[in-house]
Amino acid sequence: MRDDELTRLLNLDGVVVEGFGEETTTELHLAVRPALDTPRCRTCGQGCLLVHSTHSRKVRHLDVFGRRSWLDFDSRMVDCMTCGLGAEALSFVEPGKRTSVAFRRWVGGLCAILPNKDVAEHVHVAEDTVRAIDKEFLKREYPPSNLSNLRTIAIDEIAYQKGHKYLTVVLDYDTGEVIWTGEGRREATVAKFFEFIGSAATARIEYVSMDMAAPFINAVTAACPTAAIVFDRFHVAKHMNEAVNDTRKLTMANADKDVRKVVKGKRFVLLRRGERLTPRQQTRLDELLALNTDLAKAYLMKEDFQQFWTSSSEAVAAVFIDRWIVEAKESGIAPMARVARMLDSHRSGLLAYHRNAISNGPLEGLNLKINVLRRSRYGFRDLEYFGLKIRQLSIRRSRRRDQTYPLVETEPEAAPR
Ligand SMILES: [Zn+2]
């Protein structure tokens, strides 16, 4: 094969292939040189006639027809009229790097869909190197979001390590992009987010979806007092489920043998939304409700609260929640009364849902994927990297929504031999 054909095959702008270097059945070295005889200064871009020195470099490049490839070339140190001694500008590799720009992009792309360990194994590079490449890739590929259209955000916490280590995550509700992550879940943590986006962007925020957690409420109220807080319905459901579960434990502790037998093993049917139960689960639930214990009442209260979200207007919802709160407080069921007090003191942020029906739903969905990420990479001790990965997940997810992948050809089932 002629050298100019190899150059065409390599397809690297400004690079000429001079021939094959060392090769084995699994590896291939290509001798290359920059197409320009006169090197350019990396700092200012002007051509430099004075070459100070050259040294030979080998950089790992993409696989070529199943073989790992390296590009071997002489790197020139130039003596620039303006900048003095410095590296030559090369489009395919950065100074000091042992892998080509294309290789790094390839590895970055693989890390988006595979654990780093698997990528390392696949491309024959140390896992630490893979992580360094991926981190750099993420910073370049996902620069900070444009905040000029930021109006609605969702704030949530995620556990990133065992032992109550949390990360606060902030999502642009309209784009679905995670715009910030920070260590901890305190008021000061959220305050750092507002610092990060600056006072102009903070002032434009109109709605914030979040859990009824005091640190978040305080931070948002302090930074953007005009923004409306909308309490997330999934978190409300979680509090409600916890109350039902606590009632179940109380019932179990105080009940006689017959009642205990009916209640036992019913946790799942109690916490599942009634309309999602299978007929068999419904029968099991009916047995339990027939006992007419506090647990049955607590369950019905929880199910009843669904009506709050589907109310036809804020006024209707207000009447509903006030009635619900009174009934729960008077029920004599301590866990339900506790939830009622919580809802009572967060009433306006709950009603705000009927002005703008936002929730932390998009973050909840992301949470599942983050857990997979976390497990596959040993809890991520590098929180900056973890934050970048979460941001990538959210952006890939929001872009994928309207994307389809054309298949070259669907492979037929392999015929048995
Ligand atoms: Zn220069």
Tab-separated table of C-alpha atoms and ligand atoms in Angstrom:
chain	number	residue	atom	x	y	z
A	1	MET	CA	0.000	0.000	0.000
A	2	ARG	CA	1.313	3.432	-0.936
A	3	ASP	CA	2.071	5.972	1.767
A	4	ASP	CA	-0.521	8.444	0.492
A	5	GLU	CA	-3.134	5.691	0.706
A	6	LEU	CA	-2.106	5.010	4.283
A	7	THR	CA	-2.429	8.731	4.952
A	8	ARG	CA	-5.948	8.662	3.530
A	9	LEU	CA	-6.798	5.641	5.629
A	10	LEU	CA	-5.466	7.229	8.818
A	11	ASN	CA	-7.631	10.274	8.132
A	12	LEU	CA	-5.888	12.659	10.530
A	13	ASP	CA	-5.871	16.243	9.423
A	14	GLY	CA	-2.331	17.586	8.947
A	15	VAL	CA	-0.672	14.193	9.394
A	16	VAL	CA	1.221	12.247	6.729
A	17	VAL	CA	1.988	8.540	7.064
A	18	GLU	CA	5.496	7.622	6.032
A	19	GLY	CA	5.149	3.887	6.443
A	20	PHE	CA	4.791	0.978	8.806
A	21	GLY	CA	6.976	0.708	11.884
A	22	GLU	CA	7.154	-2.297	14.174
A	23	GLU	CA	4.252	-4.673	13.964
A	24	THR	CA	2.967	-7.857	15.518
A	25	THR	CA	-0.316	-9.679	15.071
A	26	THR	CA	-1.918	-7.504	17.770
A	27	GLU	CA	-0.014	-4.235	17.495
A	28	LEU	CA	0.950	-1.842	14.777
A	29	HIS	CA	3.191	1.207	14.694
A	30	LEU	CA	2.762	3.822	11.982
A	31	ALA	CA	5.563	6.266	11.258
A	32	VAL	CA	3.995	9.665	10.715
A	33	ARG	CA	5.020	13.303	10.375
A	34	PRO	CA	3.180	16.631	10.372
A	35	ALA	CA	2.207	17.644	6.853
A	36	LEU	CA	3.732	21.112	7.283
A	37	ASP	CA	7.499	21.261	6.959
A	38	THR	CA	7.598	24.476	8.953
A	39	PRO	CA	6.386	23.841	12.471
A	40	ARG	CA	3.983	26.249	14.164
A	41	CYS	CA	4.299	27.591	17.671
A	42	ARG	CA	1.745	26.006	20.002
A	43	THR	CA	1.192	29.228	21.935
A	44	CYS	CA	0.736	31.815	19.168
A	45	GLY	CA	0.283	29.666	16.071
A	46	GLN	CA	2.878	31.377	13.879
A	47	GLY	CA	5.323	29.422	11.747
A	48	CYS	CA	8.751	28.997	13.267
A	49	LEU	CA	11.866	28.597	11.135
A	50	LEU	CA	14.054	27.803	14.094
A	51	VAL	CA	13.728	24.275	15.381
A	52	HIS	CA	15.490	24.007	18.711
A	53	SER	CA	15.444	20.235	19.061
A	54	THR	CA	13.504	17.119	18.196
A	55	HIS	CA	12.688	14.044	20.175
A	56	SER	CA	10.864	10.909	19.158
A	57	ARG	CA	7.435	10.156	20.563
A	58	LYS	CA	5.030	7.258	20.425
A	59	VAL	CA	1.380	7.879	21.124
A	60	ARG	CA	-1.347	5.304	21.365
A	61	HIS	CA	-3.985	5.760	18.674
A	62	LEU	CA	-7.244	4.073	17.678
A	63	ASP	CA	-7.294	0.406	16.776
A	64	VAL	CA	-6.683	-0.305	13.105
A	65	PHE	CA	-8.532	-3.308	11.751
A	66	GLY	CA	-8.378	-5.110	15.055
A	67	ARG	CA	-4.815	-4.135	15.995
A	68	ARG	CA	-3.842	-1.595	18.641
A	69	SER	CA	-1.982	1.173	16.904
A	70	TRP	CA	0.689	3.703	17.805
A	71	LEU	CA	1.794	6.785	15.934
A	72	ASP	CA	5.579	7.236	15.956
A	73	PHE	CA	6.886	10.685	15.080
A	74	ASP	CA	9.506	13.289	15.828
A	75	SER	CA	8.165	16.067	18.000
A	76	ARG	CA	9.843	19.410	17.393
A	77	MET	CA	10.667	22.031	19.985
A	78	VAL	CA	10.474	25.440	18.316
A	79	ASP	CA	12.168	28.716	19.086
A	80	CYS	CA	9.345	31.177	18.439
A	81	MET	CA	10.189	34.833	17.701
A	82	THR	CA	7.375	35.924	20.020
A	83	CYS	CA	7.071	33.240	22.675
A	84	GLY	CA	10.533	31.753	22.898
A	85	LEU	CA	11.097	28.025	23.380
A	86	GLY	CA	8.005	25.903	23.268
A	87	ALA	CA	6.221	22.889	21.869
A	88	GLU	CA	5.165	22.592	18.258
A	89	ALA	CA	1.421	22.805	17.578
A	90	LEU	CA	0.067	19.376	16.685
A	91	SER	CA	-3.578	18.727	15.954
A	92	PHE	CA	-3.603	15.032	16.822
A	93	VAL	CA	-1.855	15.019	20.192
A	94	GLU	CA	-1.421	17.390	23.099
A	95	PRO	CA	1.968	18.078	24.705
A	96	GLY	CA	3.069	15.522	27.238
A	97	LYS	CA	0.237	13.081	26.436
A	98	ARG	CA	0.909	9.472	25.533
A	99	THR	CA	-2.362	8.989	23.711
A	100	SER	CA	-3.788	10.760	20.677
A	101	VAL	CA	-6.723	13.155	20.807
A	102	ALA	CA	-8.869	10.631	18.897
A	103	PHE	CA	-7.940	7.814	21.282
A	104	ARG	CA	-8.889	9.929	24.299
A	105	ARG	CA	-12.241	10.768	22.748
A	106	TRP	CA	-12.849	7.089	22.028
A	107	VAL	CA	-12.071	6.133	25.638
A	108	GLY	CA	-14.276	8.970	26.919
A	109	GLY	CA	-17.145	7.665	24.776
A	110	LEU	CA	-16.687	4.127	26.098
A	111	CYS	CA	-16.687	5.371	29.696
A	112	ALA	CA	-20.140	6.834	29.127
A	113	ILE	CA	-21.589	3.354	28.706
A	114	LEU	CA	-19.198	1.010	30.539
A	115	PRO	CA	-17.532	0.842	33.950
A	116	ASN	CA	-13.971	2.181	33.818
A	117	LYS	CA	-12.592	-1.218	34.770
A	118	ASP	CA	-14.121	-2.796	31.669
A	119	VAL	CA	-12.904	0.041	29.468
A	120	ALA	CA	-9.376	-0.374	30.863
A	121	GLU	CA	-9.479	-4.065	30.066
A	122	HIS	CA	-10.874	-3.509	26.595
A	123	VAL	CA	-8.398	-0.855	25.452
A	124	HIS	CA	-5.384	-2.231	27.368
A	125	VAL	CA	-4.717	0.841	29.471
A	126	ALA	CA	-4.454	1.192	33.274
A	127	GLU	CA	-7.694	2.044	35.059
A	128	ASP	CA	-6.159	5.193	36.545
A	129	THR	CA	-5.315	6.381	33.053
A	130	VAL	CA	-8.849	5.651	31.881
A	131	ARG	CA	-10.237	7.724	34.748
A	132	ALA	CA	-7.883	10.627	34.028
A	133	ILE	CA	-8.823	10.552	30.341
A	134	ASP	CA	-12.542	10.359	31.142
A	135	LYS	CA	-12.403	13.250	33.608
A	136	GLU	CA	-10.687	15.481	31.093
A	137	PHE	CA	-13.156	14.330	28.414
A	138	LEU	CA	-16.142	15.202	30.623
A	139	LYS	CA	-14.838	18.676	31.404
A	140	ARG	CA	-14.381	19.416	27.734
A	141	GLU	CA	-17.523	17.689	26.459
A	142	TYR	CA	-19.899	19.044	29.116
A	143	PRO	CA	-18.882	22.603	29.986
A	144	PRO	CA	-21.088	24.465	32.478
A	145	SER	CA	-24.660	25.018	31.251
A	146	ASN	CA	-25.968	28.260	29.885
A	147	LEU	CA	-27.924	29.644	32.808
A	148	SER	CA	-29.693	32.502	31.044
A	149	ASN	CA	-32.902	30.478	30.646
A	150	LEU	CA	-32.815	28.901	34.078
A	151	ARG	CA	-36.247	29.392	35.672
A	152	THR	CA	-37.194	26.143	37.404
A	153	ILE	CA	-34.937	23.872	39.405
A	154	ALA	CA	-35.259	20.652	41.395
A	155	ILE	CA	-32.998	20.032	44.374
A	156	ASP	CA	-32.370	16.634	45.896
A	157	GLU	CA	-29.836	14.646	47.845
A	158	ILE	CA	-28.239	11.346	46.930
A	159	ALA	CA	-26.252	9.004	49.137
A	160	TYR	CA	-22.887	8.329	47.539
A	161	GLN	CA	-21.264	6.183	50.185
A	162	LYS	CA	-22.334	4.040	53.062
A	163	GLY	CA	-22.418	5.892	56.367
A	164	HIS	CA	-24.583	8.846	55.429
A	165	LYS	CA	-22.406	10.631	52.940
A	166	TYR	CA	-24.559	12.793	50.737
A	167	LEU	CA	-24.293	14.819	47.600
A	168	THR	CA	-26.738	17.617	46.803
A	169	VAL	CA	-27.836	17.599	43.173
A	170	VAL	CA	-29.496	20.504	41.361
A	171	LEU	CA	-31.341	19.961	38.097
A	172	ASP	CA	-32.535	22.442	35.482
A	173	TYR	CA	-36.121	21.258	35.288
A	174	ASP	CA	-36.691	22.508	31.754
A	175	THR	CA	-33.637	20.937	30.110
A	176	GLY	CA	-33.283	17.930	32.403
A	177	GLU	CA	-29.588	18.715	32.914
A	178	VAL	CA	-27.913	18.402	36.285
A	179	ILE	CA	-26.267	21.809	36.585
A	180	TRP	CA	-24.503	21.424	39.910
A	181	THR	CA	-23.513	18.858	42.521
A	182	GLY	CA	-21.971	19.556	45.927
A	183	GLU	CA	-20.846	17.565	48.923
A	184	GLY	CA	-23.256	17.436	51.871
A	185	ARG	CA	-26.930	18.324	52.175
A	186	ARG	CA	-26.865	21.271	54.525
A	187	GLU	CA	-28.047	24.820	54.116
A	188	ALA	CA	-24.462	25.867	53.396
A	189	THR	CA	-24.282	23.266	50.621
A	190	VAL	CA	-27.250	24.738	48.767
A	191	ALA	CA	-25.928	28.246	49.423
A	192	LYS	CA	-22.813	27.237	47.480
A	193	PHE	CA	-24.976	26.391	44.498
A	194	PHE	CA	-26.475	29.878	44.440
A	195	GLU	CA	-22.964	31.293	44.742
A	196	PHE	CA	-21.964	29.170	41.777
A	197	ILE	CA	-24.720	30.444	39.465
A	198	GLY	CA	-24.359	34.049	40.637
A	199	SER	CA	-26.875	36.635	41.778
A	200	ALA	CA	-28.330	37.436	38.332
A	201	ALA	CA	-29.245	33.802	37.571
A	202	THR	CA	-30.469	33.307	41.143
A	203	ALA	CA	-32.831	36.253	40.832
A	204	ARG	CA	-34.423	34.721	37.707
A	205	ILE	CA	-35.392	31.454	39.417
A	206	GLU	CA	-39.172	31.208	39.731
A	207	TYR	CA	-39.868	27.686	40.965
A	208	VAL	CA	-37.962	25.212	43.111
A	209	SER	CA	-39.048	21.597	43.577
A	210	MET	CA	-37.739	19.832	46.699
A	211	ASP	CA	-38.433	17.761	49.781
A	212	MET	CA	-39.814	19.352	52.953
A	213	ALA	CA	-36.302	19.579	54.411
A	214	ALA	CA	-35.446	22.612	56.508
A	215	PRO	CA	-31.872	23.125	55.206
A	216	PHE	CA	-33.090	23.282	51.599
A	217	ILE	CA	-36.039	25.518	52.463
A	218	ASN	CA	-33.854	27.913	54.448
A	219	ALA	CA	-31.186	28.129	51.764
A	220	VAL	CA	-33.690	28.786	48.972
A	221	THR	CA	-35.671	31.299	50.997
A	222	ALA	CA	-32.494	33.183	51.868
A	223	ALA	CA	-31.037	33.233	48.347
A	224	CYS	CA	-34.149	33.754	46.217
A	225	PRO	CA	-37.039	34.849	48.429
A	226	THR	CA	-39.306	35.504	45.424
A	227	ALA	CA	-39.076	31.948	44.088
A	228	ALA	CA	-42.017	29.663	44.809
A	229	ILE	CA	-41.159	26.430	46.580
A	230	VAL	CA	-43.109	23.397	45.363
A	231	PHE	CA	-42.808	20.362	47.602
A	232	ASP	CA	-42.095	17.220	45.662
A	233	ARG	CA	-44.973	14.757	45.596
A	234	PHE	CA	-42.675	11.732	45.557
A	235	HIS	CA	-41.120	12.811	48.816
A	236	VAL	CA	-44.577	13.353	50.313
A	237	ALA	CA	-45.490	9.818	49.230
A	238	LYS	CA	-42.329	8.541	50.898
A	239	HIS	CA	-43.192	10.245	54.198
A	240	MET	CA	-46.730	8.875	53.922
A	241	ASN	CA	-45.430	5.342	53.303
A	242	GLU	CA	-43.072	5.585	56.249
A	243	ALA	CA	-45.998	6.569	58.455
A	244	VAL	CA	-48.047	3.580	57.246
A	245	ASN	CA	-45.082	1.308	57.830
A	246	ASP	CA	-44.572	2.703	61.340
A	247	THR	CA	-48.264	2.075	61.992
A	248	ARG	CA	-47.803	-1.490	60.759
A	249	LYS	CA	-44.958	-2.020	63.238
A	250	LEU	CA	-47.059	-0.604	66.086
A	251	THR	CA	-49.973	-2.832	65.109
A	252	MET	CA	-47.730	-5.886	64.998
A	253	ALA	CA	-46.276	-5.094	68.396
A	254	ASN	CA	-49.650	-4.687	70.089
A	255	ALA	CA	-51.825	-7.212	68.263
A	256	ASP	CA	-52.937	-10.672	69.311
A	257	LYS	CA	-51.839	-13.759	67.426
A	258	ASP	CA	-54.735	-13.826	64.926
A	259	VAL	CA	-54.300	-10.211	63.862
A	260	ARG	CA	-50.550	-10.621	63.585
A	261	LYS	CA	-51.048	-13.546	61.262
A	262	VAL	CA	-53.063	-11.366	58.857
A	263	VAL	CA	-50.714	-8.377	59.027
A	264	LYS	CA	-47.544	-10.382	58.637
A	265	GLY	CA	-45.891	-10.131	55.217
A	266	LYS	CA	-48.238	-7.416	53.995
A	267	ARG	CA	-45.724	-4.598	53.920
A	268	PHE	CA	-45.572	-4.616	50.149
A	269	VAL	CA	-49.309	-4.444	49.491
A	270	LEU	CA	-49.624	-1.639	52.026
A	271	LEU	CA	-46.968	0.547	50.490
A	272	ARG	CA	-47.880	-0.032	46.897
A	273	ARG	CA	-50.342	2.343	45.323
A	274	GLY	CA	-53.792	0.761	45.528
A	275	GLU	CA	-54.547	1.080	41.826
A	276	ARG	CA	-51.358	-0.835	40.953
A	277	LEU	CA	-52.192	-3.962	42.914
A	278	THR	CA	-52.842	-7.241	41.149
A	279	PRO	CA	-56.161	-8.978	41.954
A	280	ARG	CA	-54.311	-11.433	44.233
A	281	GLN	CA	-52.554	-8.627	46.095
A	282	GLN	CA	-55.895	-6.841	46.369
A	283	THR	CA	-57.410	-9.903	48.083
A	284	ARG	CA	-54.543	-10.002	50.546
A	285	LEU	CA	-55.039	-6.317	51.247
A	286	ASP	CA	-58.817	-6.740	51.705
A	287	GLU	CA	-58.203	-9.354	54.425
A	288	LEU	CA	-56.106	-6.829	56.239
A	289	LEU	CA	-58.549	-3.941	55.811
A	290	ALA	CA	-61.387	-6.127	57.113
A	291	LEU	CA	-59.686	-6.199	60.521
A	292	ASN	CA	-60.427	-2.490	60.774
A	293	THR	CA	-57.305	-1.788	62.805
A	294	ASP	CA	-55.378	1.481	62.963
A	295	LEU	CA	-53.267	0.048	60.212
A	296	ALA	CA	-56.281	-0.277	57.932
A	297	LYS	CA	-57.233	3.318	58.696
A	298	ALA	CA	-53.704	4.562	58.086
A	299	TYR	CA	-53.638	2.755	54.760
A	300	LEU	CA	-56.913	4.311	53.665
A	301	MET	CA	-55.699	7.768	54.695
A	302	LYS	CA	-52.597	7.318	52.592
A	303	GLU	CA	-54.623	6.225	49.572
A	304	ASP	CA	-57.109	9.014	50.149
A	305	PHE	CA	-54.336	11.615	49.986
A	306	GLN	CA	-53.856	10.857	46.284
A	307	GLN	CA	-56.895	13.061	45.729
A	308	PHE	CA	-54.851	16.034	46.850
A	309	TRP	CA	-52.668	15.802	43.743
A	310	THR	CA	-55.558	15.281	41.362
A	311	SER	CA	-57.721	18.102	42.743
A	312	SER	CA	-59.209	20.248	40.002
A	313	SER	CA	-57.957	23.517	41.446
A	314	GLU	CA	-55.835	24.977	44.204
A	315	ALA	CA	-58.992	25.996	46.095
A	316	VAL	CA	-60.361	22.443	45.976
A	317	ALA	CA	-56.959	21.084	47.044
A	318	ALA	CA	-56.871	23.529	49.980
A	319	VAL	CA	-60.227	22.336	51.283
A	320	PHE	CA	-59.113	18.745	50.855
A	321	ILE	CA	-55.776	19.024	52.628
A	322	ASP	CA	-57.279	20.923	55.574
A	323	ARG	CA	-59.864	18.202	56.067
A	324	TRP	CA	-57.228	15.472	55.683
A	325	ILE	CA	-54.944	17.112	58.239
A	326	VAL	CA	-57.728	17.449	60.828
A	327	GLU	CA	-58.819	13.828	60.362
A	328	ALA	CA	-55.268	12.492	60.582
A	329	LYS	CA	-54.521	14.512	63.701
A	330	GLU	CA	-57.731	13.291	65.336
A	331	SER	CA	-57.236	9.670	64.241
A	332	GLY	CA	-55.251	8.801	67.349
A	333	ILE	CA	-52.685	7.107	65.123
A	334	ALA	CA	-49.392	8.696	66.117
A	335	PRO	CA	-47.410	8.203	62.866
A	336	MET	CA	-50.295	9.615	60.782
A	337	ALA	CA	-50.710	12.573	63.124
A	338	ARG	CA	-47.006	13.248	62.695
A	339	VAL	CA	-47.345	13.358	58.899
A	340	ALA	CA	-50.360	15.630	59.287
A	341	ARG	CA	-48.340	18.109	61.340
A	342	MET	CA	-45.602	18.038	58.742
A	343	LEU	CA	-48.052	18.712	55.907
A	344	ASP	CA	-49.707	21.428	57.969
A	345	SER	CA	-46.501	23.366	58.433
A	346	HIS	CA	-45.632	23.053	54.721
A	347	ARG	CA	-49.114	23.765	53.443
A	348	SER	CA	-48.378	26.615	51.017
A	349	GLY	CA	-45.519	24.764	49.292
A	350	LEU	CA	-47.803	21.744	48.877
A	351	LEU	CA	-50.575	23.847	47.395
A	352	ALA	CA	-48.054	25.482	45.038
A	353	TYR	CA	-48.137	22.204	43.097
A	354	HIS	CA	-51.488	23.342	41.746
A	355	ARG	CA	-49.898	26.458	40.235
A	356	ASN	CA	-46.997	24.559	38.677
A	357	ALA	CA	-47.142	20.775	38.695
A	358	ILE	CA	-43.422	20.140	38.937
A	359	SER	CA	-41.743	17.402	40.942
A	360	ASN	CA	-38.424	15.720	41.520
A	361	GLY	CA	-39.536	12.974	39.134
A	362	PRO	CA	-36.707	13.595	36.655
A	363	LEU	CA	-34.174	13.363	39.491
A	364	GLU	CA	-35.779	10.205	40.864
A	365	GLY	CA	-35.299	8.532	37.495
A	366	LEU	CA	-31.716	9.683	37.397
A	367	ASN	CA	-31.139	8.368	40.907
A	368	LEU	CA	-31.513	4.775	39.747
A	369	LYS	CA	-28.832	5.273	37.133
A	370	ILE	CA	-26.572	7.042	39.608
A	371	ASN	CA	-26.808	4.036	41.902
A	372	VAL	CA	-25.657	1.760	39.110
A	373	LEU	CA	-22.776	4.143	38.438
A	374	ARG	CA	-21.867	4.281	42.103
A	375	ARG	CA	-21.832	0.533	42.519
A	376	SER	CA	-19.751	-0.053	39.423
A	377	ARG	CA	-17.056	2.366	40.531
A	378	TYR	CA	-16.572	1.696	44.243
A	379	GLY	CA	-18.414	4.703	45.595
A	380	PHE	CA	-16.353	7.313	43.742
A	381	ARG	CA	-13.901	8.867	46.129
A	382	ASP	CA	-13.251	11.643	43.615
A	383	LEU	CA	-16.393	13.732	44.065
A	384	GLU	CA	-15.564	16.136	41.265
A	385	TYR	CA	-15.428	13.178	38.890
A	386	PHE	CA	-18.638	11.720	40.316
A	387	GLY	CA	-20.354	15.080	39.814
A	388	LEU	CA	-19.196	15.207	36.200
A	389	LYS	CA	-20.482	11.669	35.594
A	390	ILE	CA	-23.884	12.543	37.036
A	391	ARG	CA	-24.041	15.601	34.809
A	392	GLN	CA	-23.159	13.450	31.808
A	393	LEU	CA	-25.878	10.933	32.702
A	394	SER	CA	-28.497	13.652	32.859
A	395	ILE	CA	-27.430	15.291	29.601
A	396	ARG	CA	-27.203	12.017	27.710
A	397	ARG	CA	-30.633	11.108	29.012
A	398	SER	CA	-32.262	14.364	27.989
A	399	ARG	CA	-30.645	14.256	24.534
A	400	ARG	CA	-31.562	10.628	23.992
A	401	ARG	CA	-35.232	11.340	24.445
A	402	ASP	CA	-35.649	12.362	20.802
A	403	GLN	CA	-32.998	10.208	19.249
A	404	THR	CA	-33.215	6.937	17.400
A	405	TYR	CA	-30.362	4.665	16.431
A	406	PRO	CA	-30.588	3.305	12.900
A	407	LEU	CA	-29.306	-0.218	12.731
A	408	VAL	CA	-27.076	-1.141	9.823
A	409	GLU	CA	-28.763	-4.462	9.590
A	410	THR	CA	-30.552	-6.593	12.121
A	411	GLU	CA	-28.601	-9.776	12.616
A	412	PRO	CA	-30.556	-12.961	12.091
A	413	GLU	CA	-30.674	-15.555	14.820
A	414	ALA	CA	-27.616	-17.787	14.586
A	415	ALA	CA	-28.539	-21.116	13.086
A	416	PRO	CA	-27.666	-24.134	15.208
A	417	ARG	CA	-24.815	-26.168	13.804
B	1	ZN	ZN	4.732	31.783	19.532
